[in-house]
Short mmCIF file of C-alpha atoms in Angstrom, two decimals:
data_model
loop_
_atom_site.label_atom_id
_atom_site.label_comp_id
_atom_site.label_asym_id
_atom_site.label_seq_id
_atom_site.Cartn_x
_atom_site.Cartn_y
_atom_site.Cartn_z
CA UNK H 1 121.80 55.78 170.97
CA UNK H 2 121.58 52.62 168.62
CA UNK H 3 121.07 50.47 171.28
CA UNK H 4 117.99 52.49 172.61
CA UNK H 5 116.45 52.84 169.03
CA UNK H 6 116.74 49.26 167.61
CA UNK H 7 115.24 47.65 170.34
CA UNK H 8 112.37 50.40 170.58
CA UNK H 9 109.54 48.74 168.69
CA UNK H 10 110.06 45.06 170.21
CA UNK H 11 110.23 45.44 173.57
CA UNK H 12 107.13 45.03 175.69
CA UNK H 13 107.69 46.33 178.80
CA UNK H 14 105.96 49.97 179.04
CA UNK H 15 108.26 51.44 181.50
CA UNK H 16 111.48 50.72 179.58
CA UNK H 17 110.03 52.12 176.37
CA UNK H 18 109.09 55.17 178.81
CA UNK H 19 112.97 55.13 179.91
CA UNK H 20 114.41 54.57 176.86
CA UNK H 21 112.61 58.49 175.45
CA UNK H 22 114.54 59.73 178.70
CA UNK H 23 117.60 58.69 177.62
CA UNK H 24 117.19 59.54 174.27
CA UNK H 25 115.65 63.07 175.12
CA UNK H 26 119.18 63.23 177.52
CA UNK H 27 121.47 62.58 174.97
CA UNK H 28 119.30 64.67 171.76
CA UNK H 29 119.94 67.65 174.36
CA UNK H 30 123.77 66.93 174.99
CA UNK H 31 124.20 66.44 171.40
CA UNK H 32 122.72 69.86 170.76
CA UNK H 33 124.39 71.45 173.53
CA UNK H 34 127.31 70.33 172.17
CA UNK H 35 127.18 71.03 168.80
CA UNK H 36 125.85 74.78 169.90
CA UNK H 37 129.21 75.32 171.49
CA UNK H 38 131.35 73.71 168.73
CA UNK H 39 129.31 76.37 166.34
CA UNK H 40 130.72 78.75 169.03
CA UNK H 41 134.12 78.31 168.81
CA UNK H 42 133.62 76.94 172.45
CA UNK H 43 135.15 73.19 171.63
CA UNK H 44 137.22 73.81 173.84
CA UNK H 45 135.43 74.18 177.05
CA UNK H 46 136.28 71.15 179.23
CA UNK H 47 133.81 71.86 181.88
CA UNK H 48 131.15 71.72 179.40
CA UNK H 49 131.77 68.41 177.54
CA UNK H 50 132.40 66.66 181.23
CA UNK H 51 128.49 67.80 182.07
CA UNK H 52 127.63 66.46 178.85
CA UNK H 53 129.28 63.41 179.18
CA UNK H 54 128.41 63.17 182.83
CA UNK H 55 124.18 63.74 181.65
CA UNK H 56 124.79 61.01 178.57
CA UNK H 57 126.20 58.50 181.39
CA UNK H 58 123.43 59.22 184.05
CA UNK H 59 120.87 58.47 181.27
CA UNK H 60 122.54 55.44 180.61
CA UNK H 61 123.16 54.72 184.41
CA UNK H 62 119.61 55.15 184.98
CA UNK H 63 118.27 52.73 182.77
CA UNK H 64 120.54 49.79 183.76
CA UNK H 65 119.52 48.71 187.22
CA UNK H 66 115.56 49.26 185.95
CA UNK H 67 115.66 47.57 182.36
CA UNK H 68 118.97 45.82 182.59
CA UNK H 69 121.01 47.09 179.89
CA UNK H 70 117.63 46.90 177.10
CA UNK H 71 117.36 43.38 178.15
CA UNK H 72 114.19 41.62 178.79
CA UNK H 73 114.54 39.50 181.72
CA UNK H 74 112.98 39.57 185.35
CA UNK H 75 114.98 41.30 188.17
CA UNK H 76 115.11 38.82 191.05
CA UNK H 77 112.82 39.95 194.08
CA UNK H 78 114.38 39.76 197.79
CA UNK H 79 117.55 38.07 196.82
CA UNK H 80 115.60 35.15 195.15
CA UNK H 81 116.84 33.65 192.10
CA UNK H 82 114.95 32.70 189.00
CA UNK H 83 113.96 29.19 188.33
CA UNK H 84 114.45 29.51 184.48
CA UNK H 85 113.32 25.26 184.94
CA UNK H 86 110.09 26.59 186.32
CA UNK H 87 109.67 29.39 183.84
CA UNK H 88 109.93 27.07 181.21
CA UNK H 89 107.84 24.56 182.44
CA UNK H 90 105.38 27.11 182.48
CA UNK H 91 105.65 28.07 179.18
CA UNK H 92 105.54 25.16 177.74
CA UNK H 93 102.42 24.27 179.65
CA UNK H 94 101.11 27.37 178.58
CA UNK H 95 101.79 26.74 174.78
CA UNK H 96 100.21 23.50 175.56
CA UNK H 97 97.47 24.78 176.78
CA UNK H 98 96.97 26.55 173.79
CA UNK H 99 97.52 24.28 171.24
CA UNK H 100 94.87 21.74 173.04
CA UNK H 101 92.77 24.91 172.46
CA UNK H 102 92.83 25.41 168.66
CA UNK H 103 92.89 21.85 168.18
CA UNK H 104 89.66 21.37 169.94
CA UNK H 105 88.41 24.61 168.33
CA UNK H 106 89.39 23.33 165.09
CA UNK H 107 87.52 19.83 165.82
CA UNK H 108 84.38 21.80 166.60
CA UNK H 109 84.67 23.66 163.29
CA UNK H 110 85.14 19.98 161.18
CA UNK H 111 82.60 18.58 162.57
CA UNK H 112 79.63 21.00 162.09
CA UNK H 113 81.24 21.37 158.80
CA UNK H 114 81.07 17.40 157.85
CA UNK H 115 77.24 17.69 159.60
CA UNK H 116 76.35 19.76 156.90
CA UNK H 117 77.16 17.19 154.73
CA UNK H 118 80.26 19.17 153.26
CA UNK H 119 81.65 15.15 152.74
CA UNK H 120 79.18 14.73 149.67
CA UNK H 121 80.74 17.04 147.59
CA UNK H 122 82.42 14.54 144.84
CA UNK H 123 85.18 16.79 144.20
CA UNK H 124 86.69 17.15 147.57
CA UNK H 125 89.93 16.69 148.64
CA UNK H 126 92.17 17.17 151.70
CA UNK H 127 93.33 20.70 150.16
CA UNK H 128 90.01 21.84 149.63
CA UNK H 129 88.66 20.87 153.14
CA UNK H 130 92.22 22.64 154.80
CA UNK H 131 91.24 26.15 152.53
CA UNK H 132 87.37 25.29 153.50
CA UNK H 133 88.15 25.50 157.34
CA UNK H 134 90.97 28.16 156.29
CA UNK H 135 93.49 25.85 158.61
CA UNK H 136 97.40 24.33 157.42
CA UNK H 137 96.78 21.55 155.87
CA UNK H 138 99.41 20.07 158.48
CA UNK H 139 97.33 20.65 161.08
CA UNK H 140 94.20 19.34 159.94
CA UNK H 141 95.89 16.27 158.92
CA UNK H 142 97.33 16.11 162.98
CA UNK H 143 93.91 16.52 163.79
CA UNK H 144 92.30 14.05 161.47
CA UNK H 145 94.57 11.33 162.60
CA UNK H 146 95.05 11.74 166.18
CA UNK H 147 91.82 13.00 167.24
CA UNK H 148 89.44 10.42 165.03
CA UNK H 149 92.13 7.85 164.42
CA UNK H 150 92.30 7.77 160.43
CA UNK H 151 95.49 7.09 158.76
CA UNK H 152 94.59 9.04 155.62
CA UNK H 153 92.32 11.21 154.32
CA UNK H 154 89.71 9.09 152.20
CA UNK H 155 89.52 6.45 154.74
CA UNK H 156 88.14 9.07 156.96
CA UNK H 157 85.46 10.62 153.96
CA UNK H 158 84.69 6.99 152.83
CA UNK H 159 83.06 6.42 156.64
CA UNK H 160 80.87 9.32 156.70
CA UNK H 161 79.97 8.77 153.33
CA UNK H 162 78.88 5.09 153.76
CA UNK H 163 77.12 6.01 157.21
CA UNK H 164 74.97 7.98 155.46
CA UNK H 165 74.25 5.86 152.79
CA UNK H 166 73.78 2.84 155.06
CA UNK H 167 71.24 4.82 156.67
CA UNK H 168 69.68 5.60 153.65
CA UNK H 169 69.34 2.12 152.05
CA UNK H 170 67.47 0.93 155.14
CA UNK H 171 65.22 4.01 154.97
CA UNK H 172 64.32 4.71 151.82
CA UNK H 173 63.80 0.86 150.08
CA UNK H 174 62.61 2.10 146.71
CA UNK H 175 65.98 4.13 146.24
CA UNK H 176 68.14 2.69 143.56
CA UNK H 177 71.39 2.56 145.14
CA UNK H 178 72.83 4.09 142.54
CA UNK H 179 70.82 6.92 142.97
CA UNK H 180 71.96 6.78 147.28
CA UNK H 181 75.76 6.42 146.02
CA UNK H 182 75.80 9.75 143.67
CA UNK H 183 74.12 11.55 146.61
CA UNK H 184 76.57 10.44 149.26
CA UNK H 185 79.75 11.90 146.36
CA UNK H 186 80.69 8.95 144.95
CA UNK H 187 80.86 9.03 140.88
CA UNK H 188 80.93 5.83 140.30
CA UNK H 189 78.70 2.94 141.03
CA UNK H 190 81.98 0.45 141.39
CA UNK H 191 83.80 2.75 143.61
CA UNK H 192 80.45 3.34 145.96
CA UNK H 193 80.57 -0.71 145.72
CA UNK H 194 84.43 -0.81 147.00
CA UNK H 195 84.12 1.50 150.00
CA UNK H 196 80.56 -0.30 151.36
CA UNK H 197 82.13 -3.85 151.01
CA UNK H 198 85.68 -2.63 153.09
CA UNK H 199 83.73 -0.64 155.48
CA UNK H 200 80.23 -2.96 155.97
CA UNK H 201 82.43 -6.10 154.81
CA UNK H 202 79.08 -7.24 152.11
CA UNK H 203 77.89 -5.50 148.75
CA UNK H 204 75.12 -2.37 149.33
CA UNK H 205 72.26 -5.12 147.67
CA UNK H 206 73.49 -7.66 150.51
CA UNK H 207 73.60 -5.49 153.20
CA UNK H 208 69.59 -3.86 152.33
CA UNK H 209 68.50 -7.24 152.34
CA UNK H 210 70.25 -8.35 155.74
CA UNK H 211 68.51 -5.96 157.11
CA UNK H 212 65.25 -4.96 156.00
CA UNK H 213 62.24 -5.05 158.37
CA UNK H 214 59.98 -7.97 157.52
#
C-alpha cells in the first residue's frame, strides 16, 4: 500500500494513477473484510484470508504488466527494444531547443529594454538590470557575453552609452558635452572622457570637430 501512495502525486501517467485507486480500493476492502471477521471471532477462517490474499495479489498482479511495478518507463511495442541513446538524444535536443528559446526571448526583452534608454540610468548595475528583466543574474551574464560578445558588464553599457552620445555631439553642436555626458549616465565629466577615448580612440572635443559638417 506504501508503494501505491508515495508515488501517487508524481507520477504522470493518467492510467496508472487510475490503477493505482483500484488497487488501493482492492486492498481498503480486504483490509476491512478482514478486520470484520477478526471482530467476529472468525480469524480463523482459512478460506477467507486465502480470497483476501488472493484479491490483494490480483490488484497487485494487475498493475505490473500495465505500469511496471509504479515505474515510469515505456513498455517495448512488437518485441522492439528501447533506444535509451535515441531517447536521450532527444531530450537533450529538446532541452536545447528550449534553452535557445528563453535565451532568444530573453535577448528580445534586453534589447527593447536598452532602446528605451534603460542604459542612462547612472546608478545601474548588472544586479539591477538581472531584477529589471526579473532573469538570474547567471543567465543574463551568459547572454551578455555570448550573444553580443562583451567580456563584462560596463564594457557592454559604456558602448551604448557613447553611441548615443556620439550621435548627439554631431547633432546637437551647441550642447556642452558635459551636458551630453550627464544625459547618457555618466557622473562625471572625466569618466564620460575615459570611455569616449577607449571606445572612439580621441577626446569627445576631438572627435565633434573631426567630424562636423562644414
Amino acid at each position: 500500500m506504501y508503494a501505491v501512495i508515495s508515488g501517487w502525486s508524481g507520477d504522470l501517467v493518467e492510467e496508472r494513477r487510475k490503477l493505482r485507486a483500484l488497487v488501493l480500493y482492492v486492498l481498503g476492502i480486504t483490509a476491512l473484510v478482514v478486520t470484520v471477521h477478526l471482530n467476529f471471532g472468525m480469524g480463523r477462517d482459512v478460506p477467507f484470508f486465502a480470497v483476501a490474499l488472493c484479491c490483494a495479489v490480483c490488484g497487485y498482479i494487475m498493475l505490473v504488466p500495465r505500469a511496471g511495478s509504479f515505474k515510469i518507463y515505456r513498455v517495448p511495442q512488437s518485441g522492439m527494444k528501447i533506444d535509451e541513446t535515441e531517447d536521450k538524444s532527444a531530450l537533450d535536443q529538446a532541452v536545447k531547443n528550449a534553452a535557445m528559446e528563453e535565451h532568444s526571448k530573453l535577448a528580445m526583452a534586453l534589447g527593447y529594454l536598452m532602446e528605451s534608454g534603460f542604459y542612462r540610468n547612472e546608478n545601474l548595475t548588472f544586479r539591477r538590470l538581472a531584477a529589471r528583466l526579473d532573469v538570474p543574474e547567471h543567465r543574463l551574464r551568459k547572454l551578455i557575453n555570448e550573444r553580443f560578445g562583451y567580456r563584462n558588464f560596463s564594457d557592454y553599457i559604456n558602448q551604448l552609452r557613447i553611441e548615443e552620445a556620439s550621435e548627439r555631439l554631431l547633432r546637437e553642436q551647441d550642447t556642452p558635452i558635459q551636458n551630453v555626458a550627464l544625459d547618457v549616465g555618466y557622473r562625471s565629466l572625466s569618466s564620460f572622457n575615459r570611455a569616449f577615448r577607449q571606445i572612439q580612440s580621441c577626446t569627445p572635443t576631438e572627435f565633434r570637430a573631426n567630424n562636423s559638417k562644414n
